Short mmCIF file of C-alpha atoms and ligand atoms in Angstrom, two decimals:
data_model
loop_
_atom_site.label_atom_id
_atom_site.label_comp_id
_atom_site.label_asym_id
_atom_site.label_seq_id
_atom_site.Cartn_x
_atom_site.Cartn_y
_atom_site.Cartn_z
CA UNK A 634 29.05 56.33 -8.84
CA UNK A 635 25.68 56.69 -9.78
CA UNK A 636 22.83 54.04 -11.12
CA UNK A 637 24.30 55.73 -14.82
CA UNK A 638 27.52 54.02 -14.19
CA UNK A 639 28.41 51.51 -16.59
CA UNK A 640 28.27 47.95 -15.12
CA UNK A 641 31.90 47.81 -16.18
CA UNK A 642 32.97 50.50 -13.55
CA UNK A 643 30.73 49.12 -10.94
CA UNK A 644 32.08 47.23 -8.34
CA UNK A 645 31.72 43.75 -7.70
CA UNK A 646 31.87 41.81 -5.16
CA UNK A 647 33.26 37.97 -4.44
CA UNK A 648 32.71 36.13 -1.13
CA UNK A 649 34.52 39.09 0.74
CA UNK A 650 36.15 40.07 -1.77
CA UNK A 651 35.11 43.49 -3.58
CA UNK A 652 36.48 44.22 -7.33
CA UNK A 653 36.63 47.72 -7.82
CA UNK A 654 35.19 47.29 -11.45
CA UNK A 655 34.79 44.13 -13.72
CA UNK A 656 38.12 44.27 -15.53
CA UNK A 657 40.27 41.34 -14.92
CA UNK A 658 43.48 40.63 -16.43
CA UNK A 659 43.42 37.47 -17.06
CA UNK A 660 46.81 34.85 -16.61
CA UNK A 661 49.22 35.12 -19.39
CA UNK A 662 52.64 33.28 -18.91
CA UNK A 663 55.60 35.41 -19.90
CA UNK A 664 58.34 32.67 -19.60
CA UNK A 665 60.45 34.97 -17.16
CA UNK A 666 60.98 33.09 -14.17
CA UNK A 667 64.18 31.54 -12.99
CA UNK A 668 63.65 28.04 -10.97
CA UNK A 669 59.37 29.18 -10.36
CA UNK A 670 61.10 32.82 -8.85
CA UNK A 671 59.35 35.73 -9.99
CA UNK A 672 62.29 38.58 -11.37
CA UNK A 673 62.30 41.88 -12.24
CA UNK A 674 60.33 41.61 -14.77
CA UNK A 675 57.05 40.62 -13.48
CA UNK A 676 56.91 43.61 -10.93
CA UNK A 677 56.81 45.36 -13.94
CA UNK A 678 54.53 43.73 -16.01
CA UNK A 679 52.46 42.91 -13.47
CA UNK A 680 52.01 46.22 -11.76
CA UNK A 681 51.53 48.45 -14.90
CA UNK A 682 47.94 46.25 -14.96
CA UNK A 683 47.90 47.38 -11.64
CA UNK A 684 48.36 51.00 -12.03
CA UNK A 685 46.17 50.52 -15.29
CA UNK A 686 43.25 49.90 -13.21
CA UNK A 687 42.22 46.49 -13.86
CA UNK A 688 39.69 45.75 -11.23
CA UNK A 689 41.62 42.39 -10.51
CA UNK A 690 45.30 40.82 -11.90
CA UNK A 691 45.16 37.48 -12.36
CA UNK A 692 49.25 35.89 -11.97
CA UNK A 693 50.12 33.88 -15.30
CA UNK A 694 49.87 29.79 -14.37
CA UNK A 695 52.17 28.89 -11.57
CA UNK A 696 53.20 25.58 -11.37
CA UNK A 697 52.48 23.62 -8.36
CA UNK A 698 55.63 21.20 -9.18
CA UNK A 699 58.53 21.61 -10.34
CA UNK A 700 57.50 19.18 -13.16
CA UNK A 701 54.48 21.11 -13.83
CA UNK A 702 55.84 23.94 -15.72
CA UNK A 703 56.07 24.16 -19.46
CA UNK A 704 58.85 26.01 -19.58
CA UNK A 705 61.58 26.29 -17.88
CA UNK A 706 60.16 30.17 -17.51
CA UNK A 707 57.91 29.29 -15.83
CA UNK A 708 56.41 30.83 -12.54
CA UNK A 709 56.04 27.91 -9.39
CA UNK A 710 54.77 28.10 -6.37
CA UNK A 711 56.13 24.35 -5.14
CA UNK A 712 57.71 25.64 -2.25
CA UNK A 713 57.73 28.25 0.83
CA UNK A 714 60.42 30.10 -0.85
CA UNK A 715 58.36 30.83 -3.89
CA UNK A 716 55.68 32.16 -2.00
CA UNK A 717 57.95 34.53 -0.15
CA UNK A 718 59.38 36.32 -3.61
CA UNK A 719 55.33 36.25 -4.63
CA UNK A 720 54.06 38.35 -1.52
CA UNK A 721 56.03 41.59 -2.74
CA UNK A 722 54.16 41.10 -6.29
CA UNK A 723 51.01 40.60 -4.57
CA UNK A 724 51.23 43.67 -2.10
CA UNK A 725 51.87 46.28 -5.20
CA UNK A 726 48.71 44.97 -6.71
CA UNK A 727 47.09 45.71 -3.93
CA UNK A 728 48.44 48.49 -2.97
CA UNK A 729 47.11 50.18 -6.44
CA UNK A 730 43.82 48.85 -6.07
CA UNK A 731 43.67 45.53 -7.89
CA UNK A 732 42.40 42.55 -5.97
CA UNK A 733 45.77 40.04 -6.42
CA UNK A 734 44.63 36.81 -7.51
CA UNK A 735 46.65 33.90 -8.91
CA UNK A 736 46.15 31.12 -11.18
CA UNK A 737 48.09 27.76 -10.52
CA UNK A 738 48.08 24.47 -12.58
CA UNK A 739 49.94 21.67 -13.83
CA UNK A 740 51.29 21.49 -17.50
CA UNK A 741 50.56 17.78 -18.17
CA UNK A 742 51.72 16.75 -21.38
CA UNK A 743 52.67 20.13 -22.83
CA UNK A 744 55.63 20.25 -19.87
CA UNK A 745 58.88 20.65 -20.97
CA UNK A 746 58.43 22.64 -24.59
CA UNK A 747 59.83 25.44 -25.51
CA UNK A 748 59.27 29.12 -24.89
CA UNK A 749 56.72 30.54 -27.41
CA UNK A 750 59.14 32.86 -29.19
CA UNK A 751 61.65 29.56 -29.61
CA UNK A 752 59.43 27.93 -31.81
CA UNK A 753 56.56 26.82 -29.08
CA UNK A 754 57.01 23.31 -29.27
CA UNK A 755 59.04 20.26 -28.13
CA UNK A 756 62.53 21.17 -26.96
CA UNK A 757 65.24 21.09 -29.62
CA UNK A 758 68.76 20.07 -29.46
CA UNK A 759 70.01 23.65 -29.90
CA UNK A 760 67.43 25.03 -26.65
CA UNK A 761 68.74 21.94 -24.40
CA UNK A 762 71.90 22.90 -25.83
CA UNK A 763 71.49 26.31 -24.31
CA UNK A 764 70.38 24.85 -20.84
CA UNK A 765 66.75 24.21 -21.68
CA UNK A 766 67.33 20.26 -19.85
CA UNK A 767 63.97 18.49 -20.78
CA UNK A 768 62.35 16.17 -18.13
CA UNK A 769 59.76 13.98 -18.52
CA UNK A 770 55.80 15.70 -18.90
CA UNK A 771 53.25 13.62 -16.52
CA UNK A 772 49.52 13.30 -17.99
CA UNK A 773 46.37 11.32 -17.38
CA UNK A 774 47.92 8.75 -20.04
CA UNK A 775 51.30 8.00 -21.79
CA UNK A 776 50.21 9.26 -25.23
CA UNK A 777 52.06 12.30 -26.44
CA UNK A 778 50.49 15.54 -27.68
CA UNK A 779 51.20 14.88 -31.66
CA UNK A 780 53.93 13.47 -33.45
CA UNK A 781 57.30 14.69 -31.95
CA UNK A 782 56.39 15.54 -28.74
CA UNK A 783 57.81 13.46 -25.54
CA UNK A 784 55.61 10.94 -24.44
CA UNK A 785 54.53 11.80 -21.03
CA UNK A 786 54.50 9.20 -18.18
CA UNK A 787 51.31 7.78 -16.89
CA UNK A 788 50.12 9.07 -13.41
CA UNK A 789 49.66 7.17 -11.19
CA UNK A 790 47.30 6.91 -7.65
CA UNK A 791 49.81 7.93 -5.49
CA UNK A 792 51.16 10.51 -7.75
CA UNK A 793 47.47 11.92 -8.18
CA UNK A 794 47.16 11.83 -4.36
CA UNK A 795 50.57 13.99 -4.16
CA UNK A 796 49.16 16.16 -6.70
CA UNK A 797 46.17 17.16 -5.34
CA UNK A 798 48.58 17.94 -2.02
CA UNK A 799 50.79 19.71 -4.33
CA UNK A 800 47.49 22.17 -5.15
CA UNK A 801 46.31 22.85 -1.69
CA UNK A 802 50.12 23.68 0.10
CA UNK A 803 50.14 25.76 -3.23
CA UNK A 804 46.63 27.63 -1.95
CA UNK A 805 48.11 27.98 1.24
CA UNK A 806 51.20 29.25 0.31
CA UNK A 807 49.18 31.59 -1.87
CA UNK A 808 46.94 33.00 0.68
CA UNK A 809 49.98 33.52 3.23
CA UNK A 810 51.66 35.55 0.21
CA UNK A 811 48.60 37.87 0.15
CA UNK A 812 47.02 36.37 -2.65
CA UNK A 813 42.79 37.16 -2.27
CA UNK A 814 41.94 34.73 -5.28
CA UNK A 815 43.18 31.42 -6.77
CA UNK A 816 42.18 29.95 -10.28
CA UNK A 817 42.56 26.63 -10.84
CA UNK A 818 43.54 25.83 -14.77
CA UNK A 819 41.39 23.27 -16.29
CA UNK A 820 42.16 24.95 -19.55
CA UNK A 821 43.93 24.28 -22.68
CA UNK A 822 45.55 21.01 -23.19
CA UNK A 823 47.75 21.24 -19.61
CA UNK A 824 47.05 18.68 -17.10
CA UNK A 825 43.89 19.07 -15.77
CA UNK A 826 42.29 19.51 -19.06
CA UNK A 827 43.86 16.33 -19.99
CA UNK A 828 42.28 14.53 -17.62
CA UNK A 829 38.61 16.37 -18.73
CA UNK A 830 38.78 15.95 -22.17
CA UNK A 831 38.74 12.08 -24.04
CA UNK A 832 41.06 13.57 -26.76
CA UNK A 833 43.92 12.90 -23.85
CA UNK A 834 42.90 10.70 -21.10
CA UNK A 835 42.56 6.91 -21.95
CA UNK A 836 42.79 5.45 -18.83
CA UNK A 837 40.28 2.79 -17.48
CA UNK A 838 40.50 3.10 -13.86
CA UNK A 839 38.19 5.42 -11.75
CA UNK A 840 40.10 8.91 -13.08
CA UNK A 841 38.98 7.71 -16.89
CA UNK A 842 36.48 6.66 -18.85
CA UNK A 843 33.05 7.97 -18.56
CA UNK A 844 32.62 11.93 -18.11
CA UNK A 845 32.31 11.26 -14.50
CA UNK A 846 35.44 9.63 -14.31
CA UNK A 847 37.16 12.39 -16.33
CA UNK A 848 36.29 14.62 -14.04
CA UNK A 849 37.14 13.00 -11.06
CA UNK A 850 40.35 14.75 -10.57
CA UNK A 851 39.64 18.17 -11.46
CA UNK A 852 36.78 17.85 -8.72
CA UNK A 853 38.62 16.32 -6.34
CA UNK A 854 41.36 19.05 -5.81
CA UNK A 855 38.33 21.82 -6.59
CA UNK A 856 37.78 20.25 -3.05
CA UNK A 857 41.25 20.04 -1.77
CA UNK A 858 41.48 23.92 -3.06
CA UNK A 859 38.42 25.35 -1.82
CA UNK A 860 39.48 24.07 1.69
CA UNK A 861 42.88 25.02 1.56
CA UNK A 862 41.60 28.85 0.75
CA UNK A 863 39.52 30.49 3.62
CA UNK A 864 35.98 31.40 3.30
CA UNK A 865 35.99 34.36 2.31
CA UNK A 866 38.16 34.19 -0.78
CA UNK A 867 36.52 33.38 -3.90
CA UNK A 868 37.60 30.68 -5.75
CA UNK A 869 37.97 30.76 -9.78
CA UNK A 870 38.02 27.66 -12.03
CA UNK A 871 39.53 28.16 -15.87
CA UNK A 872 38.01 25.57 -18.12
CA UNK A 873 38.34 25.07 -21.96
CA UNK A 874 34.44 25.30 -22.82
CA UNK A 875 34.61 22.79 -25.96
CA UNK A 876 37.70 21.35 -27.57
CA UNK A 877 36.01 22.03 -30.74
CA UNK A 878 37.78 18.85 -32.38
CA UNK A 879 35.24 16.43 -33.30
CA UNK A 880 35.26 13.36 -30.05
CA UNK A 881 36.47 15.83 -28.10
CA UNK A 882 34.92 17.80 -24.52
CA UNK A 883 31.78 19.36 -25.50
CA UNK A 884 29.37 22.35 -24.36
CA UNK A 885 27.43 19.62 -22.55
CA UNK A 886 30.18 18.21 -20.02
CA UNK A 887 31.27 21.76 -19.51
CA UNK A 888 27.82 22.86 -18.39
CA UNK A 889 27.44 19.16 -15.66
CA UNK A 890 31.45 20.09 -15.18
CA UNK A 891 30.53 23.69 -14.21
CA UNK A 892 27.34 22.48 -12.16
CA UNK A 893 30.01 20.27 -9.62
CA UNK A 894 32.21 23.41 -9.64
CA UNK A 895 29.59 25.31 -8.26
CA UNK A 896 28.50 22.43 -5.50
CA UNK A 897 32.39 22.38 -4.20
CA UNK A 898 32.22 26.38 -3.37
CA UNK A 899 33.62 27.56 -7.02
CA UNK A 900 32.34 31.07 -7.38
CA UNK A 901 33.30 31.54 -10.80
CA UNK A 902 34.19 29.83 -14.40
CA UNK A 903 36.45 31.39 -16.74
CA UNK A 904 35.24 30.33 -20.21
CA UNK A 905 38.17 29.83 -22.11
CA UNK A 906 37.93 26.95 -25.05
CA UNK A 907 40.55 24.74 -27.12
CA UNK A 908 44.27 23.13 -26.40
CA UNK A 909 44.54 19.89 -27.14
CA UNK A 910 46.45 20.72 -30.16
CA UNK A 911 49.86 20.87 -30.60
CA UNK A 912 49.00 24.81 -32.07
CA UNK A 913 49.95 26.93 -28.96
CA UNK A 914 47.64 27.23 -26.02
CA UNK A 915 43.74 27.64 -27.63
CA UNK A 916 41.92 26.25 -30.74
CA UNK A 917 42.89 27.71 -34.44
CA UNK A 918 40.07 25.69 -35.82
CA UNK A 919 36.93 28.25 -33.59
CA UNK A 920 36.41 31.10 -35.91
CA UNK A 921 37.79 33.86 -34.06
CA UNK A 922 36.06 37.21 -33.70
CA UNK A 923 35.47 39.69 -31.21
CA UNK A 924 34.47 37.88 -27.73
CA UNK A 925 34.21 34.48 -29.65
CA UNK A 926 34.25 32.83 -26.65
CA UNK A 927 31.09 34.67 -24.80
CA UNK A 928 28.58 32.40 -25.67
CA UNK A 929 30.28 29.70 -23.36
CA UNK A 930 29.89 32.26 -20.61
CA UNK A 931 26.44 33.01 -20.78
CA UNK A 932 25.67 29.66 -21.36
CA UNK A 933 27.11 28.71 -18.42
CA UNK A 934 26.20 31.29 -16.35
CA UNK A 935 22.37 31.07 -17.51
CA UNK A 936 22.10 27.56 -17.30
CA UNK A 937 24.25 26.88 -13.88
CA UNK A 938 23.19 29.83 -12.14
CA UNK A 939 27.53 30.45 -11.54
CA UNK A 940 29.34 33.60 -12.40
CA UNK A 941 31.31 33.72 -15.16
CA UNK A 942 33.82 35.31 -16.89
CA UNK A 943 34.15 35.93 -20.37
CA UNK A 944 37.74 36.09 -22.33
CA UNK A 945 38.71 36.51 -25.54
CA UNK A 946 39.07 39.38 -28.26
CA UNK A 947 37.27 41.54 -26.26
CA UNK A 948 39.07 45.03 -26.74
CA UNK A 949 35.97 47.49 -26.90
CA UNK A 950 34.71 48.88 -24.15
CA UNK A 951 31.49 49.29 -25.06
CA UNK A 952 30.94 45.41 -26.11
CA UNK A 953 32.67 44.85 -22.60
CA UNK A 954 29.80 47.00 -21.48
CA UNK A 955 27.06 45.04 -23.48
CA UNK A 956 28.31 41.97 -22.78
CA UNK A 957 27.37 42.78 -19.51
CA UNK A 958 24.26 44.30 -19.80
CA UNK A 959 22.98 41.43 -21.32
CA UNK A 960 23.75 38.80 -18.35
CA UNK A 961 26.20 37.39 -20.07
CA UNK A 962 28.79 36.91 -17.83
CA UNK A 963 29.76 38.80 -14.57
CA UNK A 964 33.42 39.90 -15.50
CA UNK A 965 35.62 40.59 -18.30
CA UNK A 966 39.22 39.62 -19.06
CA UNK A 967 41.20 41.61 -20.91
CA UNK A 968 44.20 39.62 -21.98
CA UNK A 969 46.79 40.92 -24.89
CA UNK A 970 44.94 44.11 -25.65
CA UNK A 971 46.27 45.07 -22.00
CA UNK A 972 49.97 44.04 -23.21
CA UNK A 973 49.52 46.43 -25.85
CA UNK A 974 47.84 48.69 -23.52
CA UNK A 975 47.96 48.63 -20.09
CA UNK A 976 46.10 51.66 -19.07
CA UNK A 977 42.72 49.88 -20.93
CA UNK A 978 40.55 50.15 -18.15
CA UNK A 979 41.62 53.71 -17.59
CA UNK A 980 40.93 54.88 -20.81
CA UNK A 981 37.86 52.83 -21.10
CA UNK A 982 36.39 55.10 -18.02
CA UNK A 983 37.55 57.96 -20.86
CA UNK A 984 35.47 55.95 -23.47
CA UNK A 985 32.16 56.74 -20.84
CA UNK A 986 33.37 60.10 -19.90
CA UNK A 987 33.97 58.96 -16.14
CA UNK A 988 36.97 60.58 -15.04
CA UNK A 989 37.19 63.32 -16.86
CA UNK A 990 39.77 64.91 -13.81
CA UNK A 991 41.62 61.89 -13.50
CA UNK A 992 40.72 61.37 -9.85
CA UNK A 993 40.97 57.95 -10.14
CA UNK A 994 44.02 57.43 -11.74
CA UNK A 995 47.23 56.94 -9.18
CA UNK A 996 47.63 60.84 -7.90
CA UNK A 997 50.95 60.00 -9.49
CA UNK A 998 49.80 60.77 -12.75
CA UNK A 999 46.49 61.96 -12.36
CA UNK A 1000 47.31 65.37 -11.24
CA UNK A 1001 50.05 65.82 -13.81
CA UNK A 1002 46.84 64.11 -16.61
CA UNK A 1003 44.73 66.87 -15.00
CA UNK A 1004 46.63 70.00 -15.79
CA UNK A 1005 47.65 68.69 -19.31
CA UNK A 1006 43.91 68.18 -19.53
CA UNK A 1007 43.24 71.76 -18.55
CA UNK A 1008 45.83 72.69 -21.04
CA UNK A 1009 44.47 71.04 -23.58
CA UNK A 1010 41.10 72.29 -23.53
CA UNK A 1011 42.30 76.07 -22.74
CA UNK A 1012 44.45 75.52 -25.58
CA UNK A 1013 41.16 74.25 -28.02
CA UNK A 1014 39.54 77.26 -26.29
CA UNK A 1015 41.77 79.76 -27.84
C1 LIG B 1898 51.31 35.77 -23.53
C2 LIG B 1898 50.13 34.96 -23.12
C3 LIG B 1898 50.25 34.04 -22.09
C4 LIG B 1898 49.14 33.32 -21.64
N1 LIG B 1898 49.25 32.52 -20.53
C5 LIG B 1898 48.15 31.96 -20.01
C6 LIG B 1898 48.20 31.31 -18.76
O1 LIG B 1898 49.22 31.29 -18.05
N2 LIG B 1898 47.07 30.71 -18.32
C7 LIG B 1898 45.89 30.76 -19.02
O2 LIG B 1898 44.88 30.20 -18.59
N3 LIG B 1898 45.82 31.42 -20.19
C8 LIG B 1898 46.88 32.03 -20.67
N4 LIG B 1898 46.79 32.79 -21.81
C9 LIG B 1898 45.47 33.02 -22.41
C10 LIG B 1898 44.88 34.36 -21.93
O3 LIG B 1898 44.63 34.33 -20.54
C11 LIG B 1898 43.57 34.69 -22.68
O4 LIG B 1898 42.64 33.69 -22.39
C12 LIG B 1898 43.78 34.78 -24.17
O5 LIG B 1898 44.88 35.61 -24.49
C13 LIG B 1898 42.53 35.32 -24.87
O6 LIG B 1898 42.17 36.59 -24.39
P1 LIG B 1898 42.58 37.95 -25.20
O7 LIG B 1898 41.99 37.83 -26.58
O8 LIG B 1898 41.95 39.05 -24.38
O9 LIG B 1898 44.06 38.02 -25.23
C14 LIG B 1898 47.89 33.48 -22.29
C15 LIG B 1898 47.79 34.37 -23.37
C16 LIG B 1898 48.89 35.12 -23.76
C17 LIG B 1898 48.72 36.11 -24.89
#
């Protein structure tokens, strides 16, 4: 590595935690678990990112109740079982190179829906028909997502006390499966976002009301995790910048939101944006382009003085590269251009003529890449 090395391919480092380069897969559910239990299918998933070369591999949410998934695919971490079928997942990502991190939340009132590919949204007779049982979501307040959707029961202070215990035993259980990161998700219409954003929480006790009280929660297990994880693991936070629905969470509270993340010992914000819509995960109504969502991540990281990292339609290396360059955020997520391709960061060392000898892929391939790259260019040689 020289001082010509893209910032992308430079290593970074967390707390005590050193990314090889600034490529992070971020969390994307695939709605493959069986009772929170990771199957075949994630090894796979998981560790192509992995052998890809991501610098990190962030898990897809896992729920820290049983009541907290959306799906009943969904990954959970609510008990010491879990954790044991997680440390094998964790230990190939490691063993390749990526730093293992995990992202855990609470679905709030988008819990019990269906699978994306099902129709993503409330369950229907025929998916409860084929063992899809709904249970009640939990949220901030007993007002349902949009017309159709169950209406979610009210938490209360003792369940929000047993919630924020339900994130930390998940942080433990994380770390003692070998897990060197944790996000929390604050993002996209799930529970914690609920509670942020006055599009979903109308309570008027201390957890409500003013942007303080909004917070509250979210803050409060920021806490509970940042103790629960040792020192020298760095802690990630996923918020939705803006709602982008007119009354809803602005720039503004994400910037003073960001600002207490950062005095609890959060070393980074994800910048994601949108959710509380019944429309999948994120907001149709932002104009999406390529790396829509940076601006929240410079923004952020300018104005806090936090790391950030930036997510969304960014698929070019060389705009991961600028986005960089100009101090706009500290790492980049690539999210479904690494389902279509998983080697991404490999071949974006190609894009800057890095590896031409494949040294750093797994010696797996790499020596077999090598002599078909000697080939190649013997062949073009004549
Ligand atoms: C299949 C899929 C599942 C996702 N699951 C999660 C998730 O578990 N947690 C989360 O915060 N975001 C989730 N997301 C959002 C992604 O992390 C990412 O923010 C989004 O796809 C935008 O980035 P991209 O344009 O690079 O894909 C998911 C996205 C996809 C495509």
């Amino acid at each position: 590595m020289t001082d010509k090395t893209p910032l992308l391919f430079q290593p970074i480092q967390l707390r005590g935690i050193t990314l090889p380069n600034r490529i992070v897969v971020p969390p994307m559910c695939m709605y493959s678990a069986e009772e929170g239990f990771p199957t075949d299918f994630h090894m796979a998933h998981l560790g192509k990112f992995a052998i890809g070369g991501a610098g990190m591999v962030i898990l897809e949410v896992t729920a820290v109740t049983r009541d907290g998934r959306i799906t009943h695919g969904d990954l959970g971490i609510w008990d010491d079982e879990h954790a044991k079928k997680l440390a094998p997942l964790a230990a190939f990502l490691k063993s390749e190179g990526s730093v293992p991190a995990i992202q855990i939340g609470h679905s709030g009132r988008k819990g019990s829906m269906q699978r994306p590919w099902k129709g993503n949204g409330p369950l229907t007779p025929e998916d409860i028909a084929g063992g899809d049982t709904p249970w009640q979501p939990e949220a901030p307040s007993a007002v349902p997502l949009a017309d159709g959707w169950l209406t979610p029961r009210e938490l209360d202070l003792d369940d929000m006390k047993r919630l924020r215990g339900a994130f930390a035993d998940a942080t433990k259980r994380a770390v003692d499966a070998g897990f060197e990161s944790v996000e929390i998700h604050c993002a996209h219409g799930y529970l914690l976002q609920t509670f942020l954003s006055p599009l979903g929480n109308f309570r008027t006790d201390a957890y409500g009301g003013d942007l303080q009280g909004r917070m509250r929660l979210s803050l409060e297990i920021a806490e509970d995790v940042r103790e629960a994880l040792p020192d020298n693991l760095p802690l990630f936070v996923r918020i939705s910048a803006v709602d982008a629905i007119e009354g809803g969470w602005e720039m503004e509270d994400s910037l003073v939101f960001a600002k207490e993340l950062k005095d609890r010992g959060v070393d980074v914000i994800d910048c994601s944006s949108g959710g509380q819509t019944p429309k999948g995960a994120t907001n149709f109504k932002l104009n999406r382009s390529p790396g829509y969502q940076v601006p929240y991540a410079a923004e952020i990281r300018r104005d806090v003085g936090i790391m950030t990292q930036a997510v969304g339609l960014i698929t070019d290396p060389h705009h991961a590269e600028e986005i960089l360059q100009a101090g706009d955020a500290d790492l980049i997520a690539i999210g479904r251009e690494a389902l279509y391709n998983p080697f991404w960061p490999r071949h974006a060392a190609d894009a800057f003529r890095l590896d031409e000898d494949f040294e750093t892929w797994p010696p797996q391939y790499g020596w077999w890449l090598d002599k078909r790259a000697q080939g190649q260019r013997a062949q073009a040689r004549g």
